[in-house]
């Protein structure tokens, strides 16, 4: 019998009249469960509960908020194998990646448990005699969270943990494809001691549940991660709503990895292989543009291709798998369409790009490497979000930097070089929110800011202590003491 998963509103499990089947992309015969497909009525109830819970939670003792987050962290850590398996089963990243992501969620919760006790302000002298100024931070109110499918537990964790740490209440809508991981995280947080109504889960469609969250006048702020198109619509809705909503968007990337002639070839190939293809290339920080100088180009392409040929593409839960399936048929079609577009544009499909059959039916795609790409081609400009990367040959460092920066995105950017001069120059001149030297563009720490520039991000950074910029609002209080 298929397991049913309900929404969680005002401290209660709330069943829905409609549900969506969650299908394992590694084995489409495997139905993980039926997950509630929420409605506007569910969102209204969730926002009302979050609004009612806000006064007490926002003024609660930080020790209490610390203890809830710490307890939740401990449970996530204790159950990381189980949570990782749940995640990999619904999303398709390998079990090692799934367990790694669950671990990261636990680390994030522990970090923000500490942050509850560190929230501080400033005392400033006024220019007026006898007046004191105090600058403090306060919780915002009810935060609406809309999350994507590619990091099913880490992204909900890195939005929920700071929101709750700083005293906000929440309505979260996870992506339709991966609700199980968010369901587990919400359950763990609620059982760790959150008062009723502080954290509400409404699963379902973006066009229904997401839209109802956006439209609700009692939602103070929206934190969104997803595509640029949806992000733009969300930002527009936030500024035209009354009252206006604070908004934070994390969107796509078209991240460059520059490989210079003086790079350590093994390091460069490791960075490219990991950055472009691990997690099936379904990371907003994936290295999809490999910008390689002439002297190392052929050696780099040959070595990378050899490594790609050895990659094991198979069931995410099978031991030995290095690349899991694509998340669903829609994304698989996007990937295959871009492979066709790349060929039609004149890029050379150097290796891969074939559909693969495995023991069970799933959305398996051989990682694909294009060569002879230009930076003007659509495959170099548009985010594909699959295991597809293109090599752009350049003359020298200056051209590499110019090509790297010639993009509508600016999330992550990498360089492989043994030259201190070029590494330093690149760090300073790369127009991206995150720069990696001799490291893959994907793979970041949890205690430092995450975010980008241009079309990649909008609003304050996520993660680390910088998360307070979005999840709190500043108050400047003047007092005349006589
Ligand atoms: P992805 O390609 O990663 O699925 P989307 O931007 O389509 O990117 O989806 C990210 C999140 O935004 C998902 O939770 C999705 O349900 C939600 N979403 C999609 N459309 C809307 C919308 N019109 N309003 C609010 N949320 C939406």
Tab-separated table of C-alpha atoms in Angstrom, residues 17-365:
chain	number	residue	atom	x	y	z
A	17	UNK	CA	-8.204	15.784	-1.043
A	18	UNK	CA	-5.573	15.498	-3.763
A	19	UNK	CA	-2.125	13.954	-3.704
A	20	UNK	CA	0.850	13.572	-6.019
A	21	UNK	CA	2.839	10.371	-6.399
A	22	UNK	CA	6.559	10.766	-5.657
A	23	UNK	CA	8.447	8.553	-8.115
A	24	UNK	CA	12.020	7.300	-7.757
A	25	UNK	CA	13.943	8.530	-10.847
A	26	UNK	CA	16.316	5.543	-10.592
A	27	UNK	CA	13.386	3.112	-10.788
A	28	UNK	CA	10.083	4.427	-12.026
A	29	UNK	CA	8.273	1.326	-10.688
A	30	UNK	CA	9.139	2.531	-7.181
A	31	UNK	CA	6.443	4.877	-5.810
A	32	UNK	CA	7.836	6.491	-2.669
A	33	UNK	CA	4.494	7.772	-1.457
A	34	UNK	CA	1.478	9.938	-2.135
A	35	UNK	CA	2.182	13.490	-0.993
A	36	UNK	CA	-0.552	16.024	-0.241
A	37	UNK	CA	-1.253	18.524	-2.987
A	38	UNK	CA	-2.250	21.597	-0.995
A	39	UNK	CA	-4.717	24.365	-1.825
A	40	UNK	CA	-5.151	28.072	-1.133
A	41	UNK	CA	-7.277	27.081	1.889
A	42	UNK	CA	-4.304	25.170	3.313
A	43	UNK	CA	-2.028	28.165	2.741
A	44	UNK	CA	-4.534	30.488	4.418
A	45	UNK	CA	-4.651	28.199	7.458
A	46	UNK	CA	-0.856	27.881	7.536
A	47	UNK	CA	-0.284	31.638	7.309
A	48	UNK	CA	-2.910	32.285	9.999
A	49	UNK	CA	-1.171	29.778	12.284
A	50	UNK	CA	2.247	31.290	11.586
A	51	UNK	CA	0.915	34.796	12.217
A	52	UNK	CA	-0.647	33.736	15.519
A	53	UNK	CA	2.590	32.035	16.626
A	54	UNK	CA	4.820	34.981	15.704
A	55	UNK	CA	4.474	37.286	18.760
A	56	UNK	CA	5.494	34.623	21.274
A	57	UNK	CA	8.160	33.001	19.101
A	58	UNK	CA	9.796	36.279	18.091
A	59	UNK	CA	10.105	37.270	21.743
A	60	UNK	CA	11.108	33.839	22.974
A	61	UNK	CA	14.256	33.245	24.950
A	62	UNK	CA	17.156	32.600	22.550
A	63	UNK	CA	18.122	29.615	24.677
A	64	UNK	CA	14.795	28.024	23.761
A	65	UNK	CA	15.360	28.595	20.048
A	66	UNK	CA	18.918	27.306	20.436
A	67	UNK	CA	17.727	24.136	22.111
A	68	UNK	CA	15.150	23.348	19.419
A	69	UNK	CA	17.673	23.800	16.598
A	70	UNK	CA	20.359	21.841	18.436
A	71	UNK	CA	17.984	18.978	19.180
A	72	UNK	CA	16.885	18.913	15.533
A	73	UNK	CA	20.531	18.932	14.439
A	74	UNK	CA	21.284	15.982	16.722
A	75	UNK	CA	18.400	13.979	15.270
A	76	UNK	CA	19.387	14.781	11.671
A	77	UNK	CA	22.970	13.710	12.410
A	78	UNK	CA	21.845	10.505	14.124
A	79	UNK	CA	19.607	9.649	11.153
A	80	UNK	CA	21.810	10.943	8.347
A	81	UNK	CA	22.066	7.569	6.547
A	82	UNK	CA	18.291	7.154	6.586
A	83	UNK	CA	17.693	10.766	5.507
A	84	UNK	CA	20.348	10.483	2.817
A	85	UNK	CA	18.640	7.377	1.457
A	86	UNK	CA	15.244	9.106	1.435
A	87	UNK	CA	16.808	12.035	-0.423
A	88	UNK	CA	18.668	9.941	-2.998
A	89	UNK	CA	15.601	7.805	-3.615
A	90	UNK	CA	13.439	10.790	-4.535
A	91	UNK	CA	16.037	13.074	-6.185
A	92	UNK	CA	18.479	10.653	-7.788
A	93	UNK	CA	21.820	11.907	-6.481
A	94	UNK	CA	24.085	9.116	-5.247
A	95	UNK	CA	23.702	7.765	-1.733
A	96	UNK	CA	27.071	9.255	-0.732
A	97	UNK	CA	25.887	12.650	-2.000
A	98	UNK	CA	22.529	12.188	-0.265
A	99	UNK	CA	24.145	11.343	3.075
A	100	UNK	CA	26.556	14.252	2.601
A	101	UNK	CA	23.644	16.598	2.044
A	102	UNK	CA	21.756	15.297	5.082
A	103	UNK	CA	24.918	15.815	7.148
A	104	UNK	CA	25.138	19.336	5.869
A	105	UNK	CA	21.539	19.987	6.946
A	106	UNK	CA	22.498	18.838	10.441
A	107	UNK	CA	25.562	21.100	10.448
A	108	UNK	CA	23.483	24.083	9.341
A	109	UNK	CA	20.970	23.514	12.145
A	110	UNK	CA	23.813	23.360	14.695
A	111	UNK	CA	25.398	26.518	13.295
A	112	UNK	CA	22.163	28.498	13.598
A	113	UNK	CA	21.521	27.088	17.064
A	114	UNK	CA	24.684	29.005	17.992
A	115	UNK	CA	23.589	32.065	16.040
A	116	UNK	CA	20.482	32.476	18.215
A	117	UNK	CA	22.844	33.471	21.029
A	118	UNK	CA	25.061	35.700	18.916
A	119	UNK	CA	22.489	38.126	17.525
A	120	UNK	CA	23.750	41.514	18.612
A	121	UNK	CA	23.270	45.184	17.866
A	122	UNK	CA	25.128	48.454	18.225
A	123	UNK	CA	25.086	51.397	20.573
A	124	UNK	CA	26.058	54.617	18.794
A	125	UNK	CA	26.554	58.160	20.056
A	126	UNK	CA	24.026	60.615	18.705
A	127	UNK	CA	25.058	63.986	17.278
A	128	UNK	CA	22.486	65.442	19.666
A	129	UNK	CA	23.471	65.868	23.316
A	130	UNK	CA	21.766	63.508	25.745
A	131	UNK	CA	20.475	61.237	23.007
A	132	UNK	CA	21.482	57.595	22.778
A	133	UNK	CA	21.049	55.415	19.714
A	134	UNK	CA	20.545	51.686	19.742
A	135	UNK	CA	20.550	49.677	16.517
A	136	UNK	CA	18.918	46.293	16.949
A	137	UNK	CA	17.636	43.488	14.778
A	138	UNK	CA	14.147	42.066	14.947
A	139	UNK	CA	12.386	39.133	13.339
A	140	UNK	CA	10.436	39.920	10.159
A	141	UNK	CA	7.216	37.988	10.680
A	142	UNK	CA	5.803	35.158	8.578
A	143	UNK	CA	8.301	33.983	5.967
A	144	UNK	CA	7.153	32.103	2.874
A	145	UNK	CA	9.734	29.643	1.531
A	146	UNK	CA	9.626	28.116	-1.936
A	147	UNK	CA	12.353	25.572	-2.601
A	148	UNK	CA	13.608	23.607	-5.642
A	149	UNK	CA	14.213	19.901	-6.184
A	150	UNK	CA	17.997	19.732	-6.515
A	151	UNK	CA	18.935	20.032	-2.814
A	152	UNK	CA	15.850	18.566	-1.136
A	153	UNK	CA	17.075	18.849	2.465
A	154	UNK	CA	19.989	21.332	2.452
A	155	UNK	CA	18.072	24.233	0.898
A	156	UNK	CA	15.056	23.913	3.223
A	157	UNK	CA	17.549	23.648	6.123
A	158	UNK	CA	19.534	26.720	5.154
A	159	UNK	CA	16.375	28.781	4.889
A	160	UNK	CA	14.523	27.328	7.898
A	161	UNK	CA	17.392	27.369	10.379
A	162	UNK	CA	18.130	31.129	10.226
A	163	UNK	CA	14.448	32.045	9.893
A	164	UNK	CA	13.632	30.163	13.100
A	165	UNK	CA	16.844	31.137	14.896
A	166	UNK	CA	16.051	34.833	14.545
A	167	UNK	CA	12.431	34.425	15.673
A	168	UNK	CA	10.430	34.249	12.451
A	169	UNK	CA	7.594	31.860	11.725
A	170	UNK	CA	7.369	29.951	8.461
A	171	UNK	CA	5.221	28.444	5.739
A	172	UNK	CA	7.367	26.258	3.491
A	173	UNK	CA	6.471	24.765	0.116
A	174	UNK	CA	9.044	22.267	-1.162
A	175	UNK	CA	9.345	21.315	-4.829
A	176	UNK	CA	6.705	18.852	-6.022
A	177	UNK	CA	9.369	16.334	-7.108
A	178	UNK	CA	11.070	15.960	-3.713
A	179	UNK	CA	8.652	16.582	-0.816
A	180	UNK	CA	9.789	13.651	1.321
A	181	UNK	CA	13.068	15.190	2.507
A	182	UNK	CA	11.408	18.476	3.493
A	183	UNK	CA	8.601	16.528	5.180
A	184	UNK	CA	11.176	14.703	7.323
A	185	UNK	CA	13.027	17.904	8.216
A	186	UNK	CA	9.809	19.682	9.231
A	187	UNK	CA	8.785	16.677	11.323
A	188	UNK	CA	12.175	16.611	13.076
A	189	UNK	CA	12.082	20.352	13.796
A	190	UNK	CA	8.538	20.235	15.116
A	191	UNK	CA	9.244	17.284	17.387
A	192	UNK	CA	12.374	19.090	18.627
A	193	UNK	CA	10.021	21.486	20.419
A	194	UNK	CA	8.741	24.189	18.083
A	195	UNK	CA	5.501	25.681	19.408
A	196	UNK	CA	2.409	25.047	17.275
A	197	UNK	CA	2.170	27.208	14.186
A	198	UNK	CA	5.832	28.290	14.120
A	199	UNK	CA	6.674	25.979	11.209
A	200	UNK	CA	4.050	24.903	8.669
A	201	UNK	CA	4.489	22.677	5.619
A	202	UNK	CA	2.193	22.960	2.624
A	203	UNK	CA	3.183	20.691	-0.229
A	204	UNK	CA	1.881	21.010	-3.762
A	205	UNK	CA	2.114	22.886	-7.006
A	206	UNK	CA	4.009	26.136	-7.455
A	207	UNK	CA	1.135	27.609	-9.423
A	208	UNK	CA	-1.310	26.859	-6.580
A	209	UNK	CA	0.486	26.698	-3.226
A	210	UNK	CA	3.444	28.890	-4.230
A	211	UNK	CA	1.115	31.450	-5.757
A	212	UNK	CA	-1.144	31.486	-2.677
A	213	UNK	CA	1.896	32.133	-0.449
A	214	UNK	CA	2.971	34.982	-2.735
A	215	UNK	CA	-0.515	36.480	-2.781
A	216	UNK	CA	-1.042	36.379	0.975
A	217	UNK	CA	-0.944	39.802	2.609
A	218	UNK	CA	0.240	38.392	5.957
A	219	UNK	CA	3.393	36.880	4.483
A	220	UNK	CA	6.127	39.428	5.212
A	221	UNK	CA	8.968	37.987	3.157
A	222	UNK	CA	9.705	35.346	0.538
A	223	UNK	CA	12.877	33.284	0.304
A	224	UNK	CA	12.998	31.465	-3.031
A	225	UNK	CA	15.441	29.161	-4.795
A	226	UNK	CA	14.659	27.994	-8.319
A	227	UNK	CA	14.711	29.092	-11.917
A	228	UNK	CA	15.294	32.632	-13.180
A	229	UNK	CA	11.858	32.784	-14.818
A	230	UNK	CA	9.983	31.896	-11.642
A	231	UNK	CA	12.312	34.098	-9.593
A	232	UNK	CA	11.499	37.124	-11.720
A	233	UNK	CA	7.765	36.508	-11.353
A	234	UNK	CA	8.179	36.133	-7.603
A	235	UNK	CA	10.164	39.360	-7.271
A	236	UNK	CA	7.543	41.222	-9.319
A	237	UNK	CA	4.743	39.836	-7.128
A	238	UNK	CA	6.631	40.851	-3.969
A	239	UNK	CA	7.049	44.479	-4.997
A	240	UNK	CA	3.531	44.892	-6.342
A	241	UNK	CA	1.802	43.288	-3.345
A	242	UNK	CA	0.363	45.384	-0.579
A	243	UNK	CA	2.144	45.578	1.787
A	244	UNK	CA	5.322	44.907	-0.174
A	245	UNK	CA	7.297	41.795	0.726
A	246	UNK	CA	11.004	41.494	1.355
A	247	UNK	CA	12.424	39.033	-1.165
A	248	UNK	CA	15.505	36.864	-1.563
A	249	UNK	CA	16.109	34.873	-4.752
A	250	UNK	CA	18.725	32.260	-5.571
A	251	UNK	CA	18.522	31.241	-9.199
A	252	UNK	CA	20.654	29.818	-11.922
A	253	UNK	CA	24.259	29.793	-12.996
A	254	UNK	CA	26.372	29.299	-16.086
A	255	UNK	CA	29.518	28.884	-14.096
A	256	UNK	CA	32.911	29.072	-15.784
A	257	UNK	CA	35.892	26.936	-14.877
A	258	UNK	CA	39.049	28.436	-16.387
A	259	UNK	CA	41.950	26.049	-17.006
A	260	UNK	CA	45.268	27.735	-17.745
A	261	UNK	CA	48.314	26.193	-19.442
A	262	UNK	CA	50.170	26.131	-16.133
A	263	UNK	CA	47.404	24.196	-14.307
A	264	UNK	CA	48.101	20.886	-12.639
A	265	UNK	CA	46.299	18.675	-15.171
A	266	UNK	CA	45.038	16.164	-12.592
A	267	UNK	CA	43.633	18.934	-10.403
A	268	UNK	CA	41.943	20.591	-13.397
A	269	UNK	CA	40.374	17.334	-14.585
A	270	UNK	CA	39.167	16.501	-11.050
A	271	UNK	CA	37.613	19.967	-10.750
A	272	UNK	CA	35.902	19.713	-14.135
A	273	UNK	CA	34.629	16.175	-13.610
A	274	UNK	CA	33.224	16.957	-10.193
A	275	UNK	CA	31.954	20.446	-11.025
A	276	UNK	CA	30.295	19.550	-14.309
A	277	UNK	CA	28.896	16.079	-13.753
A	278	UNK	CA	28.559	15.111	-10.089
A	279	UNK	CA	25.017	15.295	-8.757
A	280	UNK	CA	24.122	14.679	-12.439
A	281	UNK	CA	25.095	18.301	-13.168
A	282	UNK	CA	21.928	19.402	-11.371
A	283	UNK	CA	23.570	22.095	-9.260
A	284	UNK	CA	23.234	25.832	-9.745
A	285	UNK	CA	26.994	25.945	-9.076
A	286	UNK	CA	27.830	23.338	-11.756
A	287	UNK	CA	30.764	24.139	-14.083
A	288	UNK	CA	29.019	24.157	-17.437
A	289	UNK	CA	31.586	26.318	-19.293
A	290	UNK	CA	35.121	24.917	-19.324
A	291	UNK	CA	37.320	27.739	-20.615
A	292	UNK	CA	40.682	26.285	-21.549
A	293	UNK	CA	43.833	27.933	-22.899
A	294	UNK	CA	45.408	26.604	-26.104
A	295	UNK	CA	48.521	24.998	-24.663
A	296	UNK	CA	46.662	22.564	-22.383
A	297	UNK	CA	43.408	22.244	-24.366
A	298	UNK	CA	43.987	18.917	-26.108
A	299	UNK	CA	45.596	17.259	-23.078
A	300	UNK	CA	42.763	18.466	-20.855
A	301	UNK	CA	40.010	17.265	-23.214
A	302	UNK	CA	41.690	13.858	-23.623
A	303	UNK	CA	42.187	13.381	-19.870
A	304	UNK	CA	38.677	14.556	-18.990
A	305	UNK	CA	37.128	12.300	-21.626
A	306	UNK	CA	39.059	9.310	-20.294
A	307	UNK	CA	37.718	9.990	-16.812
A	308	UNK	CA	34.176	10.459	-18.127
A	309	UNK	CA	34.350	7.111	-19.881
A	310	UNK	CA	35.005	5.467	-16.520
A	311	UNK	CA	32.074	7.106	-14.706
A	312	UNK	CA	29.491	4.664	-13.401
A	313	UNK	CA	26.013	5.958	-14.244
A	314	UNK	CA	23.413	3.878	-12.431
A	315	UNK	CA	20.769	3.625	-9.717
A	316	UNK	CA	21.421	6.305	-7.096
A	317	UNK	CA	21.074	3.814	-4.256
A	318	UNK	CA	23.425	1.202	-5.715
A	319	UNK	CA	26.915	1.078	-4.262
A	320	UNK	CA	29.549	2.123	-6.779
A	321	UNK	CA	27.265	4.532	-8.646
A	322	UNK	CA	29.002	7.847	-9.364
A	323	UNK	CA	26.291	9.570	-11.394
A	324	UNK	CA	22.626	8.995	-10.657
A	325	UNK	CA	19.722	9.536	-13.041
A	326	UNK	CA	18.281	12.827	-14.201
A	327	UNK	CA	15.493	13.902	-11.845
A	328	UNK	CA	12.455	13.463	-14.117
A	329	UNK	CA	11.321	13.157	-17.739
A	330	UNK	CA	10.875	16.932	-18.067
A	331	UNK	CA	14.488	17.663	-17.126
A	332	UNK	CA	15.707	14.764	-19.280
A	333	UNK	CA	13.966	16.306	-22.287
A	334	UNK	CA	15.573	19.676	-21.505
A	335	UNK	CA	19.021	18.025	-21.364
A	336	UNK	CA	18.498	16.133	-24.618
A	337	UNK	CA	17.067	19.204	-26.333
A	338	UNK	CA	20.176	21.206	-25.371
A	339	UNK	CA	22.415	18.421	-26.672
A	340	UNK	CA	20.576	18.702	-30.007
A	341	UNK	CA	20.797	22.516	-29.894
A	342	UNK	CA	24.561	22.353	-29.253
A	343	UNK	CA	25.092	20.101	-32.275
A	344	UNK	CA	22.889	22.281	-34.468
A	345	UNK	CA	24.863	25.355	-33.373
A	346	UNK	CA	28.103	23.754	-34.570
A	347	UNK	CA	29.615	22.560	-31.298
A	348	UNK	CA	31.163	19.093	-31.452
A	349	UNK	CA	29.628	16.468	-29.194
A	350	UNK	CA	32.982	15.055	-28.181
A	351	UNK	CA	31.680	12.322	-25.907
A	352	UNK	CA	28.507	11.069	-24.220
A	353	UNK	CA	24.980	12.372	-24.329
A	354	UNK	CA	23.346	8.977	-24.932
A	355	UNK	CA	20.317	7.667	-23.050
A	356	UNK	CA	21.306	4.616	-21.005
A	357	UNK	CA	19.306	1.561	-19.948
A	358	UNK	CA	19.916	0.064	-16.547
A	359	UNK	CA	18.440	-2.822	-14.569
A	360	UNK	CA	15.399	-0.761	-13.586
A	361	UNK	CA	13.665	1.848	-15.750
A	362	UNK	CA	14.998	5.323	-14.913
A	363	UNK	CA	16.097	8.593	-16.495
A	364	UNK	CA	19.723	7.678	-17.190
A	365	UNK	CA	21.846	9.944	-19.336
